[in-house]
JSON list of C-alpha atoms in Angstrom, two decimals:
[
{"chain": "A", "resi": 1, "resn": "UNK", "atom": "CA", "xyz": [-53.05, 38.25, -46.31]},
{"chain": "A", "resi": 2, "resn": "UNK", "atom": "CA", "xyz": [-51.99, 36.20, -49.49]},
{"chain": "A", "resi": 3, "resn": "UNK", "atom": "CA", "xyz": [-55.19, 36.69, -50.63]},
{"chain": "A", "resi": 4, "resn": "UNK", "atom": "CA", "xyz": [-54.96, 41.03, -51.64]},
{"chain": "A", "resi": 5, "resn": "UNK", "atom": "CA", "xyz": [-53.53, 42.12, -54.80]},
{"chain": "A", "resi": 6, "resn": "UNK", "atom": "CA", "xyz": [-50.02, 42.38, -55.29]},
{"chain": "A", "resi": 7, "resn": "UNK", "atom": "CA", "xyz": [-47.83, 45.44, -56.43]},
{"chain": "A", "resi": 8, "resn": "UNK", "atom": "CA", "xyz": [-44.37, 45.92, -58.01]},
{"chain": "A", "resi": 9, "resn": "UNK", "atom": "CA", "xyz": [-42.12, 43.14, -56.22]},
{"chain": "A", "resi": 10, "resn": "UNK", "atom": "CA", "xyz": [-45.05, 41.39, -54.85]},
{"chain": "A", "resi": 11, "resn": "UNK", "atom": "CA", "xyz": [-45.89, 43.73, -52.01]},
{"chain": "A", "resi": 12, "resn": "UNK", "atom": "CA", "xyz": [-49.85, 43.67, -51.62]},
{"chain": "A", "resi": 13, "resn": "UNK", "atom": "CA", "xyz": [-51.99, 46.95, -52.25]},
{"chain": "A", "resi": 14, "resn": "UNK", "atom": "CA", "xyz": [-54.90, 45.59, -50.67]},
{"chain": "A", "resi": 15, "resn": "UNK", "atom": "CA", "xyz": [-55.65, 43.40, -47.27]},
{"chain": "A", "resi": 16, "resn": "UNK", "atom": "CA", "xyz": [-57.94, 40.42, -47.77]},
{"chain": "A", "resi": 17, "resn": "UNK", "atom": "CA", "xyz": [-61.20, 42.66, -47.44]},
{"chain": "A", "resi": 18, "resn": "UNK", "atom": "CA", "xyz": [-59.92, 44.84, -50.11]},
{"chain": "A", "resi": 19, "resn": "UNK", "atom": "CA", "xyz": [-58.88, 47.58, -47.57]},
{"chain": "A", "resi": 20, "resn": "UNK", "atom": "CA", "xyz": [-55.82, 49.81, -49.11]},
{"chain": "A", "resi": 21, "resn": "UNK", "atom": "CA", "xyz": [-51.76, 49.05, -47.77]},
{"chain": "A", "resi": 22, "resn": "UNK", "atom": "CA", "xyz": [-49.94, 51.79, -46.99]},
{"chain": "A", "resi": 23, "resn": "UNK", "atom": "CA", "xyz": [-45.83, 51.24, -46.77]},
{"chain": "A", "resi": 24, "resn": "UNK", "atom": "CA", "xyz": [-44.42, 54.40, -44.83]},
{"chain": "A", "resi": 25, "resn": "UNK", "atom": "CA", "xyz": [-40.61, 54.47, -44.94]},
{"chain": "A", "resi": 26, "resn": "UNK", "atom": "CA", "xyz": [-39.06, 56.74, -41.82]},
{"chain": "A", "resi": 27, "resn": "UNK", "atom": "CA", "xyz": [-35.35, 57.42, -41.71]},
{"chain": "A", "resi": 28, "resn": "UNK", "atom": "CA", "xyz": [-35.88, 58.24, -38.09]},
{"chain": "A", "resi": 29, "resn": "UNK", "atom": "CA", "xyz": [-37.50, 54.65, -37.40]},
{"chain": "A", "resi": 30, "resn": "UNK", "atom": "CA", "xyz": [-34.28, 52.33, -37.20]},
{"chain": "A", "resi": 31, "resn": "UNK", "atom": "CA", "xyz": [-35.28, 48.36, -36.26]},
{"chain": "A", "resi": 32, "resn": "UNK", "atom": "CA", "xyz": [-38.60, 48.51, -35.38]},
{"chain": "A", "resi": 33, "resn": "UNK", "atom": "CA", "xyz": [-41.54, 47.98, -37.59]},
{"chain": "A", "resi": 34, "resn": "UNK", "atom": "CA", "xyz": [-45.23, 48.77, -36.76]},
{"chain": "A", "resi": 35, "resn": "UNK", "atom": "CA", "xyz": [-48.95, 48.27, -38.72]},
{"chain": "A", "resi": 36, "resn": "UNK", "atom": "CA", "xyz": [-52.04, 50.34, -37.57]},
{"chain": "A", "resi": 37, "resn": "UNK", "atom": "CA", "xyz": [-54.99, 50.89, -39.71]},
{"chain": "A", "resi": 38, "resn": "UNK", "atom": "CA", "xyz": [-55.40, 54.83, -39.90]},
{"chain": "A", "resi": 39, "resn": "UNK", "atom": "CA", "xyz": [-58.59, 55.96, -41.67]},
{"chain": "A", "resi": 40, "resn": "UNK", "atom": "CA", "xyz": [-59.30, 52.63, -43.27]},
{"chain": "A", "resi": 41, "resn": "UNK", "atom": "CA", "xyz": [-56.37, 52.03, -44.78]},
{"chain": "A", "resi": 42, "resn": "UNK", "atom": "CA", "xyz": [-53.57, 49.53, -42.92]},
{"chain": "A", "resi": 43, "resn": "UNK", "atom": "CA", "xyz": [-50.63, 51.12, -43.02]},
{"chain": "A", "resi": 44, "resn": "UNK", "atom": "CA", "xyz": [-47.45, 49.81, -42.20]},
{"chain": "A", "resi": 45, "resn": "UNK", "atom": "CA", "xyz": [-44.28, 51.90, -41.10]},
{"chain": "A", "resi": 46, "resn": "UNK", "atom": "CA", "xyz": [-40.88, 50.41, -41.58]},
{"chain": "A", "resi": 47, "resn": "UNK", "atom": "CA", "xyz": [-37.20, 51.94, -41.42]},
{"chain": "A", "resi": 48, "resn": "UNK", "atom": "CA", "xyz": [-36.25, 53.66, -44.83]},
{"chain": "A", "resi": 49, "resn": "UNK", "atom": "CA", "xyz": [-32.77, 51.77, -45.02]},
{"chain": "A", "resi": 50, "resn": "UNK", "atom": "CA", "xyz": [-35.18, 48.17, -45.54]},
{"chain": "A", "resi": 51, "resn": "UNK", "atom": "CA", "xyz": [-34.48, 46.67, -48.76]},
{"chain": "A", "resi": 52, "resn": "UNK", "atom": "CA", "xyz": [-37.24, 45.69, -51.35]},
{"chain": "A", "resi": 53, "resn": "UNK", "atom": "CA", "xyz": [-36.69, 41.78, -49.82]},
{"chain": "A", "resi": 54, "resn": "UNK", "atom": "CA", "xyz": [-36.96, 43.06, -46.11]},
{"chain": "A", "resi": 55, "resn": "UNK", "atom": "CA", "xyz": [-39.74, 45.32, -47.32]},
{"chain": "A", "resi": 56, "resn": "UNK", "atom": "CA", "xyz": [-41.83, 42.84, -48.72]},
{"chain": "A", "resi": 57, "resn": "UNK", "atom": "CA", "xyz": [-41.15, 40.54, -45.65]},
{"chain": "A", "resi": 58, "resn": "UNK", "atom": "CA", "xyz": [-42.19, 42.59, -43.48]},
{"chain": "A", "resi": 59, "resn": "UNK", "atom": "CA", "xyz": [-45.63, 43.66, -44.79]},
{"chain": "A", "resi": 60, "resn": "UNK", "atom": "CA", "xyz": [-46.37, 40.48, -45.41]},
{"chain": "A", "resi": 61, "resn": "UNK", "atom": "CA", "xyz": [-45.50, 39.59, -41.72]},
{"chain": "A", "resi": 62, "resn": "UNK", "atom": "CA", "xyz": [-47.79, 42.69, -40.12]},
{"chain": "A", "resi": 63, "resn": "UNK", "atom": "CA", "xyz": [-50.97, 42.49, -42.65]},
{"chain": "A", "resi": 64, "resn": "UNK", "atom": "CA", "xyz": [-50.57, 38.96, -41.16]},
{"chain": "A", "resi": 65, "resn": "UNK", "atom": "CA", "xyz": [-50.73, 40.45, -37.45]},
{"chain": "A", "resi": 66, "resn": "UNK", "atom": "CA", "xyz": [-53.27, 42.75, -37.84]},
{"chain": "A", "resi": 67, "resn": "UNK", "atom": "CA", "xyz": [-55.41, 40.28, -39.28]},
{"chain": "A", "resi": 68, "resn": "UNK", "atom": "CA", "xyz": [-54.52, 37.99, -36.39]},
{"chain": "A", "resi": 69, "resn": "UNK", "atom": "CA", "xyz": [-55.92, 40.67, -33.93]},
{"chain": "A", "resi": 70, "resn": "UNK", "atom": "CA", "xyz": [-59.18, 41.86, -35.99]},
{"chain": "A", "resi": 71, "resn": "UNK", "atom": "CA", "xyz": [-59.96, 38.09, -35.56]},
{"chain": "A", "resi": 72, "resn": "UNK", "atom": "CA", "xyz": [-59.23, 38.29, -32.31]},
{"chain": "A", "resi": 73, "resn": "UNK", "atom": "CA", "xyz": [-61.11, 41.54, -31.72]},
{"chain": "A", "resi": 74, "resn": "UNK", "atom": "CA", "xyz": [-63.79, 40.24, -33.56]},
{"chain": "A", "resi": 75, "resn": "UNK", "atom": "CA", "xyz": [-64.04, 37.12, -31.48]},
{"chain": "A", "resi": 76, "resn": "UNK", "atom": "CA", "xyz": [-64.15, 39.03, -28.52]},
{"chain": "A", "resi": 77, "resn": "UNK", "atom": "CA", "xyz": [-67.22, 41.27, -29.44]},
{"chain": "A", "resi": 78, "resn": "UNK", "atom": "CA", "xyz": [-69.56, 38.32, -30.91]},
{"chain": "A", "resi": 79, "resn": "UNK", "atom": "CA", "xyz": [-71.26, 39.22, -27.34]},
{"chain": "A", "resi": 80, "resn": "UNK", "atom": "CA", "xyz": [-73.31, 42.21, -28.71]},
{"chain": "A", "resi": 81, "resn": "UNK", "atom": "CA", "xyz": [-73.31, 45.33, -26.98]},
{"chain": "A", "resi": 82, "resn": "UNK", "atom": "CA", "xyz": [-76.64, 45.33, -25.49]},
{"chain": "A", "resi": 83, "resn": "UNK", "atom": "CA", "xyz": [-75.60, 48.07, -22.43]},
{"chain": "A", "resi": 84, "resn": "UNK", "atom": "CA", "xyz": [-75.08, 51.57, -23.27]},
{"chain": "A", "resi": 85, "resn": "UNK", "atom": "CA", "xyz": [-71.35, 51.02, -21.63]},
{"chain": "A", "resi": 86, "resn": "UNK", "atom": "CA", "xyz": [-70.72, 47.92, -24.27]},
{"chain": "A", "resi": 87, "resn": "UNK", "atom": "CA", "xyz": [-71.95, 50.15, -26.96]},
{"chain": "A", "resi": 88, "resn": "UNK", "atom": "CA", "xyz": [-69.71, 53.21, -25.63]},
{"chain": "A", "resi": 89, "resn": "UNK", "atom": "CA", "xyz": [-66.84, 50.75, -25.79]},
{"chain": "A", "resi": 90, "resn": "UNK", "atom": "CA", "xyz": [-67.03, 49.29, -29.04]},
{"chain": "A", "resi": 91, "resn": "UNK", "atom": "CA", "xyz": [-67.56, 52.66, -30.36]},
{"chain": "A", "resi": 92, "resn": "UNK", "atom": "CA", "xyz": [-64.33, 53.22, -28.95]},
{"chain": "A", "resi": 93, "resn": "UNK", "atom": "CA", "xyz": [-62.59, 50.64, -31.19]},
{"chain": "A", "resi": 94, "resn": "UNK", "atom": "CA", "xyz": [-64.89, 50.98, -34.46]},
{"chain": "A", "resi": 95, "resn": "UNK", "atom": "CA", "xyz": [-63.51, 54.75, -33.82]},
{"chain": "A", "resi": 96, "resn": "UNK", "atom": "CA", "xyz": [-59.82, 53.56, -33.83]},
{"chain": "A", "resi": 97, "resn": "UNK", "atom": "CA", "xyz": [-60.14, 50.74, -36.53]},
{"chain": "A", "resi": 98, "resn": "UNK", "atom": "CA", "xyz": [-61.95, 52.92, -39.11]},
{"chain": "A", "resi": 99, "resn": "UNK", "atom": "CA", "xyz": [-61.46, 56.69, -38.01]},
{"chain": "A", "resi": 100, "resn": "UNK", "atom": "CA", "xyz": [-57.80, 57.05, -36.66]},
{"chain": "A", "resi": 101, "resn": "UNK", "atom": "CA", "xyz": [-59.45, 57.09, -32.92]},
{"chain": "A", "resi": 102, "resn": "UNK", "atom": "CA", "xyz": [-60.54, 61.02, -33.75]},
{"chain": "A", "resi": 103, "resn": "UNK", "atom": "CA", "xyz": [-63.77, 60.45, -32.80]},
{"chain": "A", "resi": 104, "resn": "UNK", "atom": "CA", "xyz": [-64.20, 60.42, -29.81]},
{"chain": "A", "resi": 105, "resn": "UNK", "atom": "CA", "xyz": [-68.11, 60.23, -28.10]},
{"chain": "A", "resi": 106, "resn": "UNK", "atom": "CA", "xyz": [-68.71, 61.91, -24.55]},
{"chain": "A", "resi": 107, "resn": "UNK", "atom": "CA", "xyz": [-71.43, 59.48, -24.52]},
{"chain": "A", "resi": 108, "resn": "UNK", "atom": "CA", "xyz": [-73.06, 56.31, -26.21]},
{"chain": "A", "resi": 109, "resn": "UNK", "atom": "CA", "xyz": [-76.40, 55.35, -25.39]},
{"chain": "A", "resi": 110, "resn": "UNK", "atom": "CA", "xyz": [-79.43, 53.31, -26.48]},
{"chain": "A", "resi": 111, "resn": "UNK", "atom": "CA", "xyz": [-82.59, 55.26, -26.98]},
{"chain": "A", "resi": 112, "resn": "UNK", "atom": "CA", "xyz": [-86.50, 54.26, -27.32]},
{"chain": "A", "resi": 113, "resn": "UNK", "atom": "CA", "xyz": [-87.90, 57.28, -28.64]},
{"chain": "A", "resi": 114, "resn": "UNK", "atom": "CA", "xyz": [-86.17, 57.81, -31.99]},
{"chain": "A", "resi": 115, "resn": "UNK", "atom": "CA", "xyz": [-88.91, 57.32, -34.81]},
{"chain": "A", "resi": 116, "resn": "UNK", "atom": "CA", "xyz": [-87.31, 59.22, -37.77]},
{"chain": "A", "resi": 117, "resn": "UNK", "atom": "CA", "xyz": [-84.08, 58.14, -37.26]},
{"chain": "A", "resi": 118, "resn": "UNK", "atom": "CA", "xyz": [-81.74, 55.21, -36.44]},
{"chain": "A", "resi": 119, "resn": "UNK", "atom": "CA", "xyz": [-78.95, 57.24, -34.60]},
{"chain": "A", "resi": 120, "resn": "UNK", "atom": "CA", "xyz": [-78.27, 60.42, -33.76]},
{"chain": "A", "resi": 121, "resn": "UNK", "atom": "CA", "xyz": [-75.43, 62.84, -32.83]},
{"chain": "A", "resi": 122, "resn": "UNK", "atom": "CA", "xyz": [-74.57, 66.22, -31.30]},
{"chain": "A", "resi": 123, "resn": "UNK", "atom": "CA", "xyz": [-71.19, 67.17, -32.69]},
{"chain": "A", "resi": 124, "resn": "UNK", "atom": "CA", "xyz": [-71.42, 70.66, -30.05]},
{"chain": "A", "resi": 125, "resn": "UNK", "atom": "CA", "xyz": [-71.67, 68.25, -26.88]},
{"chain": "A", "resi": 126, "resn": "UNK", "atom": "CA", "xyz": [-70.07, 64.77, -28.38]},
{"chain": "A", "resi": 127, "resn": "UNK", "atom": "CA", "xyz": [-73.28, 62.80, -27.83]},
{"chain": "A", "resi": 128, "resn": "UNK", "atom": "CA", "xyz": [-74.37, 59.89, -30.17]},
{"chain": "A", "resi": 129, "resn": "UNK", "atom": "CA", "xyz": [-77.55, 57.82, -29.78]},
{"chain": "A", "resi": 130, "resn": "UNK", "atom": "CA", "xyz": [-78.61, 54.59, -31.24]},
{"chain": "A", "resi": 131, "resn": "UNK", "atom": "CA", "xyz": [-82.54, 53.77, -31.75]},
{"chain": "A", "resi": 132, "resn": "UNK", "atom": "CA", "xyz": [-83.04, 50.38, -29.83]},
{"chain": "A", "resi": 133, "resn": "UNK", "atom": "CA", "xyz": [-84.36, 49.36, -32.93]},
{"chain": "A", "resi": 134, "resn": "UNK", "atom": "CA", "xyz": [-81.08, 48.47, -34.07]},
{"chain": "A", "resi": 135, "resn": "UNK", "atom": "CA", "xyz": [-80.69, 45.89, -31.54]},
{"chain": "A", "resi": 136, "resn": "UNK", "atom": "CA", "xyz": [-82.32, 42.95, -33.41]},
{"chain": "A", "resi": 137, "resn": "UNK", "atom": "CA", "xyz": [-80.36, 44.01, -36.40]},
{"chain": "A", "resi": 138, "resn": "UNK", "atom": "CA", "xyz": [-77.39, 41.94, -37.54]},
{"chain": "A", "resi": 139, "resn": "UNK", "atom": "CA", "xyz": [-73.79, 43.61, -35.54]},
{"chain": "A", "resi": 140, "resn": "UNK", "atom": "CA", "xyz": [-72.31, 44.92, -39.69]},
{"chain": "A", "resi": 141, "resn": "UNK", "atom": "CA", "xyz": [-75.38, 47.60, -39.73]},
{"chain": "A", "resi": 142, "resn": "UNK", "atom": "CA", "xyz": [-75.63, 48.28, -35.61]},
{"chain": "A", "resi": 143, "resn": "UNK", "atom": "CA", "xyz": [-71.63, 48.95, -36.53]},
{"chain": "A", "resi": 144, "resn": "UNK", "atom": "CA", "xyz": [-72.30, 51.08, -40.05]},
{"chain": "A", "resi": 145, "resn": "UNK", "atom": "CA", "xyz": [-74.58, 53.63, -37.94]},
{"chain": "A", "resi": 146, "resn": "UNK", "atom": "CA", "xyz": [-72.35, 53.90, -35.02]},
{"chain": "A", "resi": 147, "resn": "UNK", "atom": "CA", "xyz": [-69.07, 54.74, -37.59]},
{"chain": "A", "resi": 148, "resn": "UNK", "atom": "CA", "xyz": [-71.91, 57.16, -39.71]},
{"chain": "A", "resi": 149, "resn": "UNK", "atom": "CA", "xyz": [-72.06, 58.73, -36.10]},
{"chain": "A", "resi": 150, "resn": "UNK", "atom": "CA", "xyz": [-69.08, 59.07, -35.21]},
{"chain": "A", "resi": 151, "resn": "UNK", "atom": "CA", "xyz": [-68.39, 60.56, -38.25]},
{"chain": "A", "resi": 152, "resn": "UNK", "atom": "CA", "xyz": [-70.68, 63.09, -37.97]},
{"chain": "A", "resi": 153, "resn": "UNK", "atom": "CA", "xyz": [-68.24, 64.27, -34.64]},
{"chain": "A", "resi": 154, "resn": "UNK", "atom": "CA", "xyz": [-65.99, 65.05, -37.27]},
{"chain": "A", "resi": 155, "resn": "UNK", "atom": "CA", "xyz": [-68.08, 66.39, -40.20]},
{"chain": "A", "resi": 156, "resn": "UNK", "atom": "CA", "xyz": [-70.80, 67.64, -39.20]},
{"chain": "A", "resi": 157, "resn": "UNK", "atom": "CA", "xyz": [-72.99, 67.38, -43.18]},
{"chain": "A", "resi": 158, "resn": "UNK", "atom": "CA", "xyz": [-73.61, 64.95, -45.37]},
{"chain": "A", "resi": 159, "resn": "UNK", "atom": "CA", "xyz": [-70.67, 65.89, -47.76]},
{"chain": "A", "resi": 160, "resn": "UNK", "atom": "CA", "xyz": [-67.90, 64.39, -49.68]},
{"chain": "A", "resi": 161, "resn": "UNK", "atom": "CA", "xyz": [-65.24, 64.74, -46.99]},
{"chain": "A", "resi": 162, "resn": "UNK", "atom": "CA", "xyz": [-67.95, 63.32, -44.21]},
{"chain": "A", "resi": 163, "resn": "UNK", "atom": "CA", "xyz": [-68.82, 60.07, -46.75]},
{"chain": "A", "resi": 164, "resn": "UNK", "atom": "CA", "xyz": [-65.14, 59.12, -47.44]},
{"chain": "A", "resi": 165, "resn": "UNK", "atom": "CA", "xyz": [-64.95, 58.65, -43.66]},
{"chain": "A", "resi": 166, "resn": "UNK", "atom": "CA", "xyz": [-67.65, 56.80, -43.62]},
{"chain": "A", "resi": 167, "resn": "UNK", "atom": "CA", "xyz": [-66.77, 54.42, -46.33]},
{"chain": "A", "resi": 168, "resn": "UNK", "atom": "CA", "xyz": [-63.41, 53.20, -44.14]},
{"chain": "A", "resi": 169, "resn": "UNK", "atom": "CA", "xyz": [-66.23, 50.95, -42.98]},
{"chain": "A", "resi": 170, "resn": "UNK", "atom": "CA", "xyz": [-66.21, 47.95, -45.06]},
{"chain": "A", "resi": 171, "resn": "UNK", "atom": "CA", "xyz": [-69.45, 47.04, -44.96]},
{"chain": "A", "resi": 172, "resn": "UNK", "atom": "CA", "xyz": [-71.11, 50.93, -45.57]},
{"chain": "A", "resi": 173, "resn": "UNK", "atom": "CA", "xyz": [-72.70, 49.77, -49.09]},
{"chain": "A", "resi": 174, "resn": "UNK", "atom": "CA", "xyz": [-74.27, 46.71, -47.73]},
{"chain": "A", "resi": 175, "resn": "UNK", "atom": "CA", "xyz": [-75.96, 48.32, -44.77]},
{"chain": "A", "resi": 176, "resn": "UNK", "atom": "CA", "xyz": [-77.00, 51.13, -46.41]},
{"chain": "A", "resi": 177, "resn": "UNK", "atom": "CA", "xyz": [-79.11, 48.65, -48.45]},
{"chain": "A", "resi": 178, "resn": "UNK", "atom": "CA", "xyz": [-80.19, 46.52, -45.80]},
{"chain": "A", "resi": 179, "resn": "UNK", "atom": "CA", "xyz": [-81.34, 49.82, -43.90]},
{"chain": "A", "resi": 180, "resn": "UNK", "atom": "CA", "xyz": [-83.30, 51.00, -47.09]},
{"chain": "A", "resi": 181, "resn": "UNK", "atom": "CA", "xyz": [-85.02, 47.54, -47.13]},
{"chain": "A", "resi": 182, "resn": "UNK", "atom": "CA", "xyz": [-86.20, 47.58, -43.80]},
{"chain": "A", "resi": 183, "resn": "UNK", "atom": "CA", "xyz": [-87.35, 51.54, -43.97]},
{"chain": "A", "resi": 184, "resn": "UNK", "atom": "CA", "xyz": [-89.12, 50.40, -47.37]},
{"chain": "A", "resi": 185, "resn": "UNK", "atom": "CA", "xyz": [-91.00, 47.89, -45.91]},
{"chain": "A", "resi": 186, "resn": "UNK", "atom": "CA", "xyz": [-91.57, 49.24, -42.87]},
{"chain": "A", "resi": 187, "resn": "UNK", "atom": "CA", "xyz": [-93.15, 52.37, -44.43]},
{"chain": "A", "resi": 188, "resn": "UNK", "atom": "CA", "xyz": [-95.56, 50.25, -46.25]},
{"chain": "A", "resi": 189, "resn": "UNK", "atom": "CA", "xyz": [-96.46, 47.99, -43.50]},
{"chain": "A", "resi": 190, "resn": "UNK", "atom": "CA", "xyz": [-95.16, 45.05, -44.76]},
{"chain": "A", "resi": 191, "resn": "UNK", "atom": "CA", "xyz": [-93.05, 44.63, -41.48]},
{"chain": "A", "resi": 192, "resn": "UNK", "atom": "CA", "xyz": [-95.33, 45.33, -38.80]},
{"chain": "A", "resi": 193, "resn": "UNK", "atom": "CA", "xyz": [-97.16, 48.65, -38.03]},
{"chain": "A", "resi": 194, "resn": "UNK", "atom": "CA", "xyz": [-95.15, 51.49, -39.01]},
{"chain": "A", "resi": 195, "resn": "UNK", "atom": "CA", "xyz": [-94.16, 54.51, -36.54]},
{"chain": "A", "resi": 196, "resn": "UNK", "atom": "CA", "xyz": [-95.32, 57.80, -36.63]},
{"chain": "A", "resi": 197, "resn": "UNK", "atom": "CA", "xyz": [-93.07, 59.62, -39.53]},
{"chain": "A", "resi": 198, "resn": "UNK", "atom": "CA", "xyz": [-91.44, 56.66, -41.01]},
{"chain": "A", "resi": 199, "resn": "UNK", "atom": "CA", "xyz": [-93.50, 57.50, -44.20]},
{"chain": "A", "resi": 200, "resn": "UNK", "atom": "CA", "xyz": [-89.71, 59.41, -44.69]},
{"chain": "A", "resi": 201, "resn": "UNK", "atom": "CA", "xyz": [-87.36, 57.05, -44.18]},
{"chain": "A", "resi": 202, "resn": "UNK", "atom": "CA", "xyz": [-86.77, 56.16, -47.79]},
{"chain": "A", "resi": 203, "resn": "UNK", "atom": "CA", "xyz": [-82.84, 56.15, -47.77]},
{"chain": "A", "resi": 204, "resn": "UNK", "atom": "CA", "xyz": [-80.28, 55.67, -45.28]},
{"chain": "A", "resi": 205, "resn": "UNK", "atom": "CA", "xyz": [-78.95, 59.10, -45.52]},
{"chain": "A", "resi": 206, "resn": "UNK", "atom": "CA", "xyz": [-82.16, 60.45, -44.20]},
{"chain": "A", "resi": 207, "resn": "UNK", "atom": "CA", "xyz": [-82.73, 57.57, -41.86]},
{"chain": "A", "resi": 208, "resn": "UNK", "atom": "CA", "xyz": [-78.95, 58.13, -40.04]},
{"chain": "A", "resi": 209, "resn": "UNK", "atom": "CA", "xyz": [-78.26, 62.07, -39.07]}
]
């Protein structure tokens, strides 16, 4: 994690992929040290008696770890999630890393008769579904409209409060644009023979409810 930017006394702000450090001191937490990431942010909880030395140490040490197992995570789930029970699963962990595990679905699925739309969810009944679609698109956008869903468990609009979830999810800006590309084109035809209604999708709000 050499790589983020540094604070006061050389303690870094920011992970590798820019993602914000928090340092939690707890008088109640005596020798043991922990790192989770908790609404996009890695946080890292250490006793409050820890000197500025020990401090910096020891975030150094845990970024380190929790880089460690996103690598390993990420290794793990190159296999994409083709089943509705591998997709229900690794919503599962994009709902830990990137939304505190507060989502959680009832159910996951993949679905062939979503036109308008490239995922869907019921916030009343905890149900999110993915337009198959998706599945020859690259794993960064199949993952930014599965955390836009699971969002929507939690905020139900398109607001502020429902966007800064969203955003925990590095890549957000990136598949926005690659969904906007693909809705352009398809709506004019240039990809293949549009579906009925896609003459809407013109952004990736719209496109993602």
């Amino acid at each position: 994690m050499a790589g983020g930017r540094m604070g006061d006394g050389g303690i870094p702000q920011v992970t590798d992929d820019g993602a914000p450090v928090v340092v939690r001191r707890s008088a109640r937490r005596r020798r043991t040290v922990a790192a989770f990431w908790e609404d996009g942010n890695a946080v890292v909880a250490i006793p409050a008696s820890f000197t500025k030395s020990q401090e910096r140490e020891w975030v150094r040490r845990m970024l380190d770890k929790l880089k460690k197992q996103g690598e390993q995570r990420s290794g793990r789930s190159k296999r994409r999630p083709t089943t509705d029970g591998a997709l229900a699963e690794h919503a599962a962990h994009l709902s830990r890393t990137y939304l505190g595990g507060r989502a959680v679905p009832t159910s996951v699925r993949w679905v062939g008769n979503q036109n308008s739309r490239w995922g869907s969810a019921t916030p009343a009944d905890g149900s999110i579904r993915l337009s198959n679609k998706l599945q020859a698109m690259p794993q960064w956008v199949i993952d930014y409209v599965l955390v836009h869903e699971l969002a929507h468990l939690l905020v139900a609009a398109h607001n502020a409060q429902f966007w800064s979830l969203v955003e925990a999810y590095p890549e957000t800006q990136r598949a926005k644009a690659f969904l906007e590309g693909v809705a352009f084109a398809t709506s004019r035809g240039i990809a293949g023979e549009p579906d009925p209604g896609d003459q809407h999708l013109e952004s990736a709000a719209d496109v993602v409810d």
